Short mmCIF file of C-alpha atoms and ligand atoms in Angstrom, two decimals:
data_model
loop_
_atom_site.label_atom_id
_atom_site.label_comp_id
_atom_site.label_asym_id
_atom_site.label_seq_id
_atom_site.Cartn_x
_atom_site.Cartn_y
_atom_site.Cartn_z
CA UNK A 1 -19.28 1.94 -1.71
CA UNK A 2 -19.13 5.63 -0.82
CA UNK A 3 -19.24 8.08 -3.70
CA UNK A 4 -16.40 10.54 -3.59
CA UNK A 5 -16.69 14.27 -4.11
CA UNK A 6 -14.35 16.58 -6.10
CA UNK A 7 -14.44 15.05 -9.49
CA UNK A 8 -15.75 15.54 -13.08
CA UNK A 9 -16.67 13.12 -15.79
CA UNK A 10 -14.66 13.64 -18.90
CA UNK A 11 -15.99 13.22 -22.52
CA UNK A 12 -13.60 10.28 -23.07
CA UNK A 13 -15.26 8.33 -20.21
CA UNK A 14 -12.50 8.88 -17.74
CA UNK A 15 -12.92 10.79 -14.46
CA UNK A 16 -10.86 13.84 -13.57
CA UNK A 17 -10.19 13.95 -9.79
CA UNK A 18 -9.97 17.56 -8.64
CA UNK A 19 -9.04 16.91 -5.05
CA UNK A 20 -5.32 17.47 -5.33
CA UNK A 21 -3.04 19.16 -7.86
CA UNK A 22 -2.13 15.86 -9.36
CA UNK A 23 -5.50 15.84 -11.14
CA UNK A 24 -5.51 12.17 -12.02
CA UNK A 25 -7.54 11.11 -15.04
CA UNK A 26 -8.93 7.74 -14.02
CA UNK A 27 -10.29 5.14 -16.45
CA UNK A 28 -13.11 2.65 -15.68
CA UNK A 29 -12.05 0.24 -12.92
CA UNK A 30 -8.80 2.08 -12.25
CA UNK A 31 -7.62 4.01 -9.22
CA UNK A 32 -5.85 7.33 -9.00
CA UNK A 33 -2.12 7.75 -7.87
CA UNK A 34 -3.22 7.52 -4.27
CA UNK A 35 -4.84 4.06 -4.73
CA UNK A 36 -8.01 4.82 -2.79
CA UNK A 37 -10.07 6.88 -5.23
CA UNK A 38 -11.49 4.62 -7.96
CA UNK A 39 -13.65 4.87 -11.08
CA UNK A 40 -16.48 2.42 -10.71
CA UNK A 41 -19.05 2.58 -13.56
CA UNK A 42 -18.28 6.25 -14.36
CA UNK A 43 -18.53 7.37 -10.69
CA UNK A 44 -15.57 8.22 -8.40
CA UNK A 45 -15.70 6.25 -5.15
CA UNK A 46 -13.70 6.78 -2.04
CA UNK A 47 -12.37 3.42 -0.84
CA UNK A 48 -11.11 5.27 2.25
CA UNK A 49 -14.55 6.27 3.55
CA UNK A 50 -15.33 4.39 6.69
CA UNK A 51 -12.02 2.60 6.91
CA UNK A 52 -9.15 2.66 9.37
CA UNK A 53 -5.91 0.89 9.34
CA UNK A 54 -5.49 1.27 13.12
CA UNK A 55 -6.23 3.53 16.04
CA UNK A 56 -3.96 4.85 18.81
CA UNK A 57 -4.31 7.44 21.48
CA UNK A 58 -1.38 9.77 20.94
CA UNK A 59 -0.11 12.85 22.84
CA UNK A 60 -0.88 15.89 20.69
CA UNK A 61 2.88 16.71 20.76
CA UNK A 62 3.37 13.68 18.47
CA UNK A 63 1.45 15.36 15.62
CA UNK A 64 3.51 17.56 16.25
CA UNK A 65 1.47 20.44 17.78
CA UNK A 66 3.07 22.35 20.69
CA UNK A 67 0.74 25.32 20.89
CA UNK A 68 -2.69 23.70 20.52
CA UNK A 69 -4.01 22.40 23.88
CA UNK A 70 -0.55 21.05 24.97
CA UNK A 71 -0.76 17.89 27.06
CA UNK A 72 -3.98 16.64 25.33
CA UNK A 73 -4.46 13.14 24.07
CA UNK A 74 -5.95 12.59 20.57
CA UNK A 75 -7.54 9.51 19.07
CA UNK A 76 -5.41 9.05 15.91
CA UNK A 77 -6.06 7.05 12.80
CA UNK A 78 -5.36 6.78 9.11
CA UNK A 79 -6.35 4.72 6.06
CA UNK A 80 -3.95 3.65 3.29
CA UNK A 81 -2.35 5.24 0.20
CA UNK A 82 -0.95 8.75 -0.42
CA UNK A 83 -1.05 11.44 -3.06
CA UNK A 84 2.71 12.01 -2.84
CA UNK A 85 5.49 9.60 -3.72
CA UNK A 86 8.15 10.41 -1.12
CA UNK A 87 11.15 8.20 -1.49
CA UNK A 88 11.89 8.75 2.22
CA UNK A 89 8.37 8.12 3.52
CA UNK A 90 8.57 7.36 7.24
CA UNK A 91 5.05 5.67 7.29
CA UNK A 92 5.50 3.79 3.98
CA UNK A 93 4.02 0.57 5.34
CA UNK A 94 0.53 2.29 5.14
CA UNK A 95 1.05 5.09 2.66
CA UNK A 96 2.26 2.71 -0.06
CA UNK A 97 -0.21 -0.11 0.71
CA UNK A 98 -3.70 -0.94 -0.54
CA UNK A 99 -6.44 -1.05 2.04
CA UNK A 100 -7.01 -4.80 1.39
CA UNK A 101 -3.32 -5.54 2.17
CA UNK A 102 -3.79 -3.90 5.62
CA UNK A 103 -7.01 -5.71 6.47
CA UNK A 104 -8.63 -2.42 7.36
CA UNK A 105 -11.95 -2.49 9.12
CA UNK A 106 -15.12 -0.52 8.58
CA UNK A 107 -16.07 2.30 10.92
CA UNK A 108 -18.79 4.97 10.73
CA UNK A 109 -18.17 8.45 12.01
CA UNK A 110 -20.24 8.00 15.21
CA UNK A 111 -18.28 4.85 16.17
CA UNK A 112 -14.98 6.71 15.75
CA UNK A 113 -16.19 9.49 18.00
CA UNK A 114 -17.56 6.84 20.46
CA UNK A 115 -14.15 5.33 20.61
CA UNK A 116 -12.51 8.69 21.33
CA UNK A 117 -14.99 9.37 24.18
CA UNK A 118 -14.47 5.87 25.59
CA UNK A 119 -10.68 6.50 25.60
CA UNK A 120 -11.07 9.86 27.32
CA UNK A 121 -9.57 11.69 24.31
CA UNK A 122 -10.93 15.24 23.87
CA UNK A 123 -9.85 15.33 20.20
CA UNK A 124 -9.44 13.26 17.01
CA UNK A 125 -6.47 13.40 14.64
CA UNK A 126 -6.56 12.42 10.99
CA UNK A 127 -3.01 11.30 10.37
CA UNK A 128 -0.54 8.48 9.64
CA UNK A 129 -1.21 8.73 5.86
CA UNK A 130 -2.32 11.97 4.23
CA UNK A 131 -6.01 12.54 5.08
CA UNK A 132 -6.37 14.77 1.96
CA UNK A 133 -7.03 11.63 -0.07
CA UNK A 134 -9.82 10.49 2.26
CA UNK A 135 -11.11 14.04 2.93
CA UNK A 136 -14.80 13.06 2.68
CA UNK A 137 -14.50 10.64 5.65
CA UNK A 138 -12.35 13.06 7.64
CA UNK A 139 -15.04 15.81 7.16
CA UNK A 140 -17.86 13.46 8.20
CA UNK A 141 -15.96 12.32 11.33
CA UNK A 142 -15.06 15.97 12.10
CA UNK A 143 -18.77 17.01 11.89
CA UNK A 144 -19.74 14.31 14.34
CA UNK A 145 -16.75 15.16 16.61
CA UNK A 146 -17.71 18.89 16.76
CA UNK A 147 -21.34 18.04 17.41
CA UNK A 148 -20.14 16.18 20.53
CA UNK A 149 -17.69 18.88 21.68
CA UNK A 150 -14.41 17.25 20.47
CA UNK A 151 -11.70 18.99 18.46
CA UNK A 152 -10.13 17.89 15.29
CA UNK A 153 -6.47 17.78 14.09
CA UNK A 154 -5.29 17.31 10.42
CA UNK A 155 -1.77 16.20 9.69
CA UNK A 156 -0.90 16.67 6.04
CA UNK A 157 1.58 17.51 3.31
CA UNK A 158 -0.77 20.34 2.22
CA UNK A 159 -0.89 19.12 -1.41
CA UNK A 160 -4.53 19.90 -2.02
CA UNK A 161 -6.47 22.00 -4.60
CA UNK A 162 -8.07 25.28 -3.65
CA UNK A 163 -11.75 24.46 -3.67
CA UNK A 164 -11.66 21.22 -1.55
CA UNK A 165 -9.18 22.97 0.75
CA UNK A 166 -11.80 25.49 1.82
CA UNK A 167 -14.29 22.72 2.67
CA UNK A 168 -11.84 20.50 4.46
CA UNK A 169 -10.39 23.09 6.74
CA UNK A 170 -13.78 24.51 7.63
CA UNK A 171 -14.01 21.38 9.80
CA UNK A 172 -10.54 21.36 11.34
CA UNK A 173 -9.30 23.04 14.47
CA UNK A 174 -5.55 22.52 14.16
CA UNK A 175 -3.27 21.40 11.44
CA UNK A 176 0.40 20.42 11.03
CA UNK A 177 1.67 20.79 7.51
CA UNK A 178 4.80 19.00 6.41
CA UNK A 179 6.88 21.45 4.35
CA UNK A 180 9.33 18.82 3.07
CA UNK A 181 11.86 21.16 1.63
CA UNK A 182 12.19 24.60 0.19
CA UNK A 183 13.25 23.78 -3.37
CA UNK A 184 11.17 22.64 -6.35
CA UNK A 185 14.00 20.27 -7.32
CA UNK A 186 13.54 18.40 -4.04
CA UNK A 187 9.80 18.21 -4.40
CA UNK A 188 9.90 17.05 -7.99
CA UNK A 189 12.58 14.42 -7.51
CA UNK A 190 12.02 13.17 -3.96
CA UNK A 191 8.28 13.47 -3.57
CA UNK A 192 6.87 13.45 -7.13
CA UNK A 193 4.89 16.55 -6.39
CA UNK A 194 5.46 20.32 -6.47
CA UNK A 195 6.37 23.00 -3.92
CA UNK A 196 4.16 25.90 -5.06
CA UNK A 197 0.75 24.36 -4.14
CA UNK A 198 2.10 23.56 -0.64
CA UNK A 199 3.23 27.09 -0.06
CA UNK A 200 -0.12 28.32 -1.33
CA UNK A 201 -1.90 26.13 1.23
CA UNK A 202 0.38 27.23 4.04
CA UNK A 203 -0.14 30.99 3.40
CA UNK A 204 -3.86 30.57 2.96
CA UNK A 205 -4.15 28.59 6.24
CA UNK A 206 -2.18 31.23 8.13
CA UNK A 207 -3.80 34.27 6.65
CA UNK A 208 -7.35 33.26 5.77
CA UNK A 209 -8.57 30.66 8.18
CA UNK A 210 -9.21 30.23 11.83
CA UNK A 211 -7.29 26.93 11.97
CA UNK A 212 -4.28 26.81 14.29
CA UNK A 213 -1.23 26.05 12.13
CA UNK A 214 2.18 24.54 12.77
CA UNK A 215 4.80 23.49 10.22
CA UNK A 216 7.20 20.57 10.14
CA UNK A 217 10.41 20.22 8.07
CA UNK A 218 11.91 16.73 7.95
CA UNK A 219 15.68 17.41 7.66
CA UNK A 220 17.46 14.88 5.38
CA UNK A 221 21.27 14.98 5.34
CA UNK A 222 22.66 16.10 2.03
CA UNK A 223 19.22 16.74 0.49
CA UNK A 224 17.52 19.67 2.27
CA UNK A 225 19.89 20.58 5.17
CA UNK A 226 21.93 23.36 3.61
CA UNK A 227 21.90 26.46 5.97
CA UNK A 228 20.89 28.65 3.06
CA UNK A 229 17.80 26.54 2.42
CA UNK A 230 16.87 26.45 6.13
CA UNK A 231 17.25 30.18 6.39
CA UNK A 232 15.12 30.78 3.26
CA UNK A 233 12.44 28.42 4.53
CA UNK A 234 12.34 30.21 7.88
CA UNK A 235 12.16 33.67 6.24
CA UNK A 236 9.35 32.54 4.06
CA UNK A 237 7.34 31.25 7.11
CA UNK A 238 8.08 34.59 8.89
CA UNK A 239 7.04 36.77 5.91
CA UNK A 240 4.12 34.74 4.51
CA UNK A 241 2.65 33.12 7.63
CA UNK A 242 3.96 35.22 10.55
CA UNK A 243 6.70 34.95 13.16
CA UNK A 244 4.41 33.29 15.75
CA UNK A 245 3.82 30.16 13.62
CA UNK A 246 5.67 27.24 15.29
CA UNK A 247 8.14 25.46 13.12
CA UNK A 248 9.46 21.98 13.91
CA UNK A 249 12.71 20.54 12.50
CA UNK A 250 12.39 16.78 12.61
CA UNK A 251 15.04 14.02 12.31
CA UNK A 252 15.00 11.70 9.28
CA UNK A 253 15.55 7.99 9.76
CA UNK A 254 16.46 5.80 6.73
CA UNK A 255 13.24 4.26 5.43
CA UNK A 256 11.45 2.99 2.31
CA UNK A 257 13.57 3.87 -0.80
CA UNK A 258 16.01 6.08 1.04
CA UNK A 259 18.20 3.62 2.94
CA UNK A 260 21.45 5.05 1.70
CA UNK A 261 21.38 8.21 3.88
CA UNK A 262 22.27 8.47 7.55
CA UNK A 263 19.85 9.61 10.18
CA UNK A 264 19.84 13.32 10.84
CA UNK A 265 22.56 14.25 13.42
CA UNK A 266 20.96 16.10 16.35
CA UNK A 267 23.57 18.98 15.77
CA UNK A 268 21.97 19.58 12.35
CA UNK A 269 18.55 20.11 13.94
CA UNK A 270 20.04 22.34 16.57
CA UNK A 271 21.69 24.47 13.87
CA UNK A 272 18.44 24.58 11.88
CA UNK A 273 16.59 25.75 14.99
CA UNK A 274 19.16 28.45 15.62
CA UNK A 275 19.00 29.74 12.02
CA UNK A 276 15.23 29.90 12.15
CA UNK A 277 15.26 31.81 15.41
CA UNK A 278 17.91 34.22 14.04
CA UNK A 279 15.45 34.72 11.13
CA UNK A 280 12.91 35.99 13.63
CA UNK A 281 10.61 33.00 14.29
CA UNK A 282 9.58 32.90 17.94
CA UNK A 283 8.79 29.24 18.46
CA UNK A 284 11.15 26.74 16.83
CA UNK A 285 11.46 23.05 17.85
CA UNK A 286 13.49 19.96 17.15
CA UNK A 287 11.71 16.63 16.86
CA UNK A 288 12.39 12.81 16.72
CA UNK A 289 15.40 13.29 19.06
CA UNK A 290 15.75 13.73 22.82
CA UNK A 291 16.44 17.49 23.21
CA UNK A 292 14.78 19.22 26.10
CA UNK A 293 15.92 22.59 25.13
CA UNK A 294 14.78 22.21 21.55
CA UNK A 295 11.37 20.84 22.60
CA UNK A 296 10.56 23.31 25.34
CA UNK A 297 8.54 26.41 24.64
CA UNK A 298 10.50 29.49 25.70
CA UNK A 299 8.96 32.88 26.34
CA UNK A 300 10.08 35.03 23.39
CA UNK A 301 10.13 38.04 25.71
CA UNK A 302 11.96 37.03 28.93
CA UNK A 303 13.36 33.57 27.92
CA UNK A 304 11.55 31.69 30.69
CA UNK A 305 10.70 28.05 29.99
CA UNK A 306 6.89 28.21 29.82
CA UNK A 307 6.21 24.64 28.67
CA UNK A 308 9.02 22.25 29.49
CA UNK A 309 8.96 19.11 27.27
CA UNK A 310 11.04 15.97 26.75
CA UNK A 311 10.19 14.17 23.57
CA UNK A 312 6.34 14.11 23.62
CA UNK A 313 6.00 14.54 27.45
CA UNK A 314 5.01 17.80 29.07
CA UNK A 315 7.15 18.02 32.28
CA UNK A 316 6.29 21.45 33.84
CA UNK A 317 4.47 24.63 32.80
CA UNK A 318 4.76 28.23 33.87
CA UNK A 319 1.72 29.79 32.06
CA UNK A 320 -0.89 32.19 33.26
CA UNK A 321 -4.33 32.41 31.65
CA UNK A 322 -4.81 35.48 29.33
CA UNK A 323 -7.97 36.31 27.44
CA UNK A 324 -9.24 34.63 24.37
CA UNK A 325 -7.20 32.01 22.46
CA UNK A 326 -5.63 32.74 19.05
CA UNK A 327 -7.28 31.43 15.95
CA UNK A 328 -10.19 29.38 17.34
CA UNK A 329 -12.11 27.63 14.58
CA UNK A 330 -15.74 28.61 14.37
CA UNK A 331 -17.09 25.12 14.41
CA UNK A 332 -16.56 23.53 17.87
CA UNK A 333 -18.62 24.87 20.71
CA UNK A 334 -15.94 24.85 23.30
CA UNK A 335 -15.89 27.32 26.13
CA UNK A 336 -12.84 25.72 27.78
CA UNK A 337 -10.22 27.19 25.42
CA UNK A 338 -8.08 30.23 26.44
CA UNK A 339 -5.03 32.26 25.58
CA UNK A 340 -1.93 32.13 27.73
CA UNK A 341 0.88 34.28 28.96
CA UNK A 342 4.27 33.75 30.47
CA UNK A 343 3.77 33.48 34.23
CA UNK A 344 7.07 35.25 34.80
CA UNK A 345 6.80 38.39 32.62
CA UNK A 346 3.17 38.35 31.32
CA UNK A 347 4.05 38.27 27.62
CA UNK A 348 1.51 36.55 25.57
CA UNK A 349 2.33 33.03 24.23
CA UNK A 350 0.80 32.29 20.87
CA UNK A 351 -1.67 29.50 20.67
CA UNK A 352 -4.78 27.85 22.07
CA UNK A 353 -4.59 26.56 25.64
CA UNK A 354 -6.88 24.92 28.16
CA UNK A 355 -8.64 27.27 30.40
CA UNK A 356 -7.06 25.63 33.54
CA UNK A 357 -3.53 24.53 33.96
CA UNK A 358 -1.69 22.46 31.34
CA UNK A 359 -1.16 19.07 32.97
CA UNK A 360 2.14 17.31 33.06
CA UNK A 361 2.04 14.11 30.88
CA UNK A 362 4.14 11.06 30.30
CA UNK A 363 4.00 11.48 26.44
CA UNK A 364 3.14 7.75 26.13
CA UNK A 365 1.37 6.42 23.07
CA UNK A 366 -1.44 3.93 23.47
CA UNK A 367 -2.04 1.67 20.46
CA UNK A 368 -5.56 0.35 20.56
CA UNK A 369 -5.19 -2.72 18.30
CA UNK A 370 -8.37 -1.90 16.49
CA UNK A 371 -8.85 -1.71 12.72
CA UNK A 372 -6.05 -4.03 11.72
S1 SF4 B 401 -6.49 12.77 -4.60
FE1 SF4 B 401 -5.69 10.87 -5.42
S2 SF4 B 401 -6.93 10.37 -7.29
FE2 SF4 B 401 -7.30 12.51 -6.72
S3 SF4 B 401 -5.91 13.73 -7.96
FE3 SF4 B 401 -4.86 13.37 -5.97
S4 SF4 B 401 -3.69 11.44 -6.23
FE4 SF4 B 401 -5.07 11.60 -7.97
#
């Protein structure tokens, strides 16, 4: 049983978990809201340490990350549970499950990294359920990955307290944060959490870390798709994170407790993308739909297609190497990272790119059938 970090014993015998703003008070034998942090004999244990509910080798575009080593494959895995209660969860089969229900297997950090190396994946992604709740294991795998020259990706809702946040992201190279809406009413009712801590995490990541950051907004018809909300969200990203932070508008599909809403029409995503670009964001994408225009990276200066994509596949690139990459995390010892420019006009394209050419890829996912 792996002892967790980020907790305090309370005088009444309960444990206060300080990992996320939910701050669960956990009695003996009980678990927190996320299911996988449990009070055993007055100590908080992480049931998620050393567990995986399944591995796959995914294109990095699936995270989604379009400006961090495009065309890379990442060994991806998650555990079970979540610290949010989204009624529309698109991964509810694992986020709402207990580890035992999913017959998860035990893994140590070195074996996870061995698997990535065997599969030819240069990076590891902590994803599928929110890795905040199993941060201790993600940090330990990230340490091992960096020691062996691999990069790390964190896919999260950003609902994390300030002190653990510092420690977690010191070990991550790139992150995609799900900004689920831009109203407190949505967060409170549809996710059982709050907007303010997520915005705080986003601003801190963009302004005070060396982690490459992209943002995703899942657009749900009738709940968070009003043009005024989309515009306000995009303006906030521009003003608090910067106009070069990529923003992805992703399509909702009916799932979990939200089966009464239709899937997001592609036209709604196209409109959101247009509004965000009008607000001044330079790299705005659509996701979960086939939309070559909305998934391609366009040079913000001359309008050339610099990375042509279709779904998760990279079809063609027109990039030229240019100097050092943007926001390289201090931890990995990688000399193969570079900045890039538009091959047509020479304008810099924000992000972290491979030193050589970005390869065309099929965008295929490879489930490994391990861990469950
Ligand atoms: S990480 Fe889990 S146990 Fe800790 S406060 Fe958040 S929901 Fe509660």
